[in-house]
Short mmCIF file of C-alpha atoms in Angstrom, two decimals:
data_model
loop_
_atom_site.label_atom_id
_atom_site.label_comp_id
_atom_site.label_asym_id
_atom_site.label_seq_id
_atom_site.Cartn_x
_atom_site.Cartn_y
_atom_site.Cartn_z
CA MET A 22 -46.04 56.48 -20.64
CA VAL A 23 -43.54 59.12 -21.52
CA MET A 24 -43.44 61.59 -24.36
CA TYR A 25 -40.69 63.63 -25.77
CA SER A 26 -39.21 64.94 -28.92
CA ARG A 27 -35.95 64.46 -30.87
CA SER A 28 -36.03 68.33 -31.45
CA ILE A 29 -35.23 68.79 -27.76
CA LEU A 30 -31.81 67.32 -28.54
CA ASN A 31 -31.02 70.10 -30.84
CA LYS A 32 -32.70 72.77 -28.65
CA ALA A 33 -30.89 71.76 -25.69
CA GLY A 34 -27.48 72.07 -27.49
CA GLN A 35 -28.15 75.41 -29.13
CA CYS A 36 -27.90 79.01 -28.07
CA ARG A 37 -26.49 82.27 -29.03
CA LYS A 38 -22.86 82.63 -28.87
CA ARG A 39 -21.84 82.29 -25.29
CA GLN A 40 -19.17 80.84 -22.88
CA CYS A 41 -19.32 77.08 -22.25
CA GLY A 42 -17.09 76.82 -19.21
CA LYS A 43 -13.90 78.58 -20.38
CA ARG A 44 -14.32 78.21 -24.21
CA GLN A 45 -16.54 79.61 -26.93
CA CYS A 46 -18.85 76.98 -28.45
CA GLY A 47 -20.81 79.10 -31.04
CA LYS A 48 -24.35 77.82 -31.51
CA ILE A 49 -23.70 74.76 -29.44
CA CYS A 50 -23.60 75.13 -25.61
CA GLN A 51 -24.03 73.11 -22.54
CA ILE A 52 -27.53 74.18 -21.23
CA SER A 53 -28.12 70.67 -19.99
CA ILE A 54 -26.06 67.71 -20.86
CA HIS A 55 -28.73 64.96 -20.74
CA LYS A 56 -31.88 66.89 -20.93
CA ILE A 57 -34.14 64.00 -21.71
CA VAL A 58 -32.42 61.63 -19.20
CA VAL A 59 -32.71 64.29 -16.35
CA ASP A 60 -36.51 64.51 -17.15
CA LEU A 61 -36.80 60.69 -16.60
CA THR A 62 -34.74 60.44 -13.44
CA PRO A 63 -34.62 62.01 -10.05
CA VAL A 64 -32.19 64.95 -10.23
CA SER A 65 -28.79 63.64 -9.43
CA ALA A 66 -25.26 65.16 -9.73
CA GLU A 67 -24.08 62.17 -11.62
CA VAL A 68 -26.65 62.43 -14.30
CA ASN A 69 -26.99 66.20 -14.49
CA ASN A 70 -23.34 67.25 -14.12
CA THR A 71 -21.39 64.41 -15.66
CA VAL A 72 -20.67 64.26 -19.31
CA TRP A 73 -21.32 60.58 -20.37
CA LEU A 74 -18.99 60.53 -23.30
CA TRP A 75 -19.88 57.65 -25.57
CA ASP A 76 -16.36 56.27 -25.82
CA SER A 77 -16.10 56.13 -21.88
CA SER A 78 -19.46 54.87 -20.74
CA GLN A 79 -21.23 52.86 -23.49
CA GLU A 80 -22.02 50.00 -21.13
CA ARG A 81 -23.51 52.08 -18.34
CA ALA A 82 -25.58 54.09 -20.82
CA ARG A 83 -26.85 51.03 -22.55
CA ARG A 84 -27.79 49.42 -18.99
CA TYR A 85 -29.58 52.53 -18.01
CA VAL A 86 -31.64 52.80 -21.22
CA ASN A 87 -32.41 49.11 -20.99
CA GLU A 88 -33.83 49.64 -17.49
CA LEU A 89 -35.99 52.43 -18.83
CA GLU A 90 -37.17 50.30 -21.66
CA ALA A 91 -38.13 47.57 -19.20
CA ASP A 92 -40.12 50.06 -16.98
CA PHE A 93 -42.24 51.61 -19.80
CA THR A 94 -44.64 49.71 -21.98
CA LEU A 95 -45.04 52.67 -24.35
CA VAL A 96 -42.97 55.79 -24.92
CA MET A 97 -44.72 58.21 -27.07
CA LEU A 98 -42.61 60.55 -29.42
CA MET A 99 -43.64 64.15 -30.23
CA ASP A 100 -42.15 63.54 -33.64
CA TYR A 101 -44.93 60.98 -34.28
CA VAL A 102 -47.56 62.25 -31.82
CA ASP A 103 -50.55 61.23 -33.86
CA GLU A 104 -49.19 57.60 -34.45
CA SER A 105 -48.40 57.61 -30.75
CA TYR A 106 -51.93 58.54 -29.67
CA VAL A 107 -53.54 56.02 -32.06
CA LEU A 108 -51.17 53.30 -30.86
CA LEU A 109 -52.04 54.21 -27.24
CA LYS A 110 -55.70 54.07 -28.02
CA ARG A 111 -55.46 50.57 -29.37
CA LEU A 112 -53.29 49.42 -26.44
CA MET A 113 -55.61 50.75 -23.93
CA CYS A 114 -58.77 49.73 -25.73
CA TRP A 115 -60.01 53.34 -25.45
CA GLU A 116 -62.41 55.32 -27.55
CA LEU A 117 -61.18 57.94 -30.12
CA GLN A 118 -62.50 60.90 -28.02
CA ASP A 119 -60.27 59.59 -25.20
CA VAL A 120 -57.18 60.52 -27.06
CA LEU A 121 -58.07 63.84 -28.71
CA TYR A 122 -55.81 66.75 -27.98
CA ILE A 123 -55.57 70.38 -28.55
CA THR A 124 -52.27 71.86 -29.74
CA LYS A 125 -50.74 74.27 -27.24
CA ASN A 126 -47.62 76.22 -26.86
CA ASN A 127 -46.88 75.93 -30.58
CA ARG A 128 -44.94 78.99 -31.64
CA SER A 129 -42.14 79.92 -33.89
CA TYR A 130 -38.71 80.86 -32.51
CA SER A 131 -35.32 81.63 -34.31
CA PHE A 132 -33.70 78.25 -33.94
CA LYS A 133 -36.80 76.04 -34.20
CA ASP A 134 -35.84 74.84 -37.70
CA TYR A 135 -32.09 75.12 -37.28
CA VAL A 136 -30.16 72.32 -38.72
CA PRO A 137 -26.96 71.52 -37.11
CA SER A 138 -23.88 71.02 -39.21
CA GLU A 139 -22.04 67.74 -39.36
CA LYS A 140 -19.48 68.93 -36.80
CA GLU A 141 -22.15 70.22 -34.51
CA THR A 142 -24.22 66.98 -34.80
CA ALA A 143 -21.07 65.02 -33.99
CA MET A 144 -20.42 67.14 -30.90
CA LEU A 145 -23.90 66.85 -29.72
CA ARG A 146 -23.93 63.18 -30.18
CA ARG A 147 -20.87 63.08 -28.06
CA TRP A 148 -22.04 65.32 -25.33
CA LYS A 149 -25.60 63.84 -25.33
CA ALA A 150 -24.78 60.04 -26.09
CA VAL A 151 -27.42 58.86 -23.44
CA ASP A 152 -30.14 61.09 -24.85
CA TYR A 153 -29.38 60.01 -28.49
CA LEU A 154 -29.27 56.24 -27.47
CA LEU A 155 -32.65 56.85 -25.33
CA HIS A 156 -34.33 58.47 -28.46
CA ASP A 157 -33.04 55.92 -31.00
CA THR A 158 -34.07 53.09 -28.63
CA PHE A 159 -37.63 54.18 -28.19
CA ASN A 160 -37.94 55.30 -31.73
CA LYS A 161 -37.18 51.68 -32.90
CA SER A 162 -39.58 50.38 -30.17
CA LEU A 163 -42.41 52.60 -31.21
CA TRP A 164 -42.19 51.50 -34.80
CA ARG A 165 -41.96 47.76 -33.94
CA LYS A 166 -45.14 48.21 -32.09
CA ILE A 167 -46.72 50.02 -34.94
CA ALA A 168 -45.60 47.44 -37.38
CA ALA A 169 -47.39 44.75 -35.32
CA GLN A 170 -50.88 46.69 -35.68
CA GLY A 171 -51.52 45.75 -39.15
CA PRO A 172 -51.99 47.56 -42.44
CA ASP A 173 -55.15 49.54 -41.38
CA PHE A 174 -53.09 51.35 -38.61
CA PHE A 175 -52.24 54.36 -40.90
CA GLU A 176 -55.80 54.61 -42.11
CA GLU A 177 -56.85 55.07 -38.56
CA VAL A 178 -54.07 57.66 -38.06
CA GLN A 179 -55.44 59.74 -40.96
CA HIS A 180 -58.94 59.54 -39.82
CA PHE A 181 -57.73 60.54 -36.17
CA LYS A 182 -55.94 63.41 -37.70
CA GLU A 183 -58.93 64.64 -39.58
CA VAL A 184 -61.38 64.25 -36.53
CA ASN A 185 -58.76 66.02 -34.15
CA SER A 186 -58.44 68.85 -36.60
CA ARG A 187 -62.23 69.31 -36.70
CA VAL A 188 -62.37 69.25 -32.99
CA ASN A 189 -59.55 71.77 -32.63
CA MET A 190 -61.33 74.15 -35.13
CA TYR A 191 -64.68 73.74 -33.28
CA CYS A 192 -63.21 74.31 -29.88
CA ALA A 193 -61.31 77.46 -31.10
CA LYS A 194 -64.36 79.10 -32.58
CA LEU A 195 -66.97 77.90 -30.19
CA LYS A 196 -69.27 80.68 -28.94
CA LYS A 197 -71.53 80.60 -25.91
CA GLY A 198 -74.80 78.85 -26.77
CA GLY A 199 -73.35 77.33 -30.02
CA SER A 200 -74.50 74.13 -31.28
CA ASN A 201 -72.66 70.78 -30.62
CA LEU A 202 -70.25 69.12 -33.08
CA THR A 203 -71.29 65.61 -34.05
CA VAL A 204 -68.41 63.26 -34.97
CA GLU A 205 -69.95 60.49 -37.09
CA ALA A 206 -69.40 56.77 -36.47
CA SER A 207 -66.56 55.11 -38.48
CA ARG A 208 -64.62 51.85 -38.38
CA TRP A 209 -62.60 53.19 -35.65
CA ASN A 210 -65.15 55.15 -33.37
CA SER A 211 -68.72 55.23 -32.30
CA GLN A 212 -70.67 58.54 -32.80
CA PHE A 213 -70.03 61.18 -30.18
CA GLU A 214 -70.80 64.85 -29.50
CA VAL A 215 -68.33 67.61 -28.76
CA ASP A 216 -69.76 70.43 -26.68
CA ALA A 217 -68.50 73.37 -24.60
CA GLU A 218 -67.78 71.14 -21.70
CA PHE A 219 -65.83 68.72 -23.75
CA CYS A 220 -63.73 71.70 -25.19
CA ARG A 221 -63.12 72.94 -21.70
CA VAL A 222 -61.82 69.61 -20.36
CA LEU A 223 -59.72 69.16 -23.50
CA LYS A 224 -58.21 72.58 -23.14
CA SER A 225 -57.38 72.01 -19.41
CA VAL A 226 -55.28 68.77 -20.02
#
């Protein structure tokens, strides 16, 4: 299982005006050419330092992504984190409480919502052809798996969001000696209790 976000494509390619090699690149600069790919592979000079330009290495890039797709049964996307968790729950036959999470490291920064221009997007797609291919491949794969789950999938996603929000608020406001939170039984979960220990474990993940 792997989880990553499309936003990293933009974030990895954005920065304040600085030198990229010997030329000025404005907001787009080479922080890491294939940031997602590097995360999924042992650090190698070939992956980290080579610009896999789409027009010169399509076959190699597709072969690499196909190998990754064969290795991972499920790749979760941060863009669709709740859908990913519900799908994981179903595939693993887990309980709802097994996939609850607490949002961490969620903060604002100047370029978080920056939308690249068409020129910048084209440049990023050329520089990060493998990352874009990787994201597009697993995005399609995720939605194919979701489509096979049946019409009640999104009802469960909505239920999961509501329960996860309740648990997050409870854990954030929990005081020593406070009462437990009871999550009632539903079509998708049996009744369970959330206590201080549950919150402690959830926060440590």
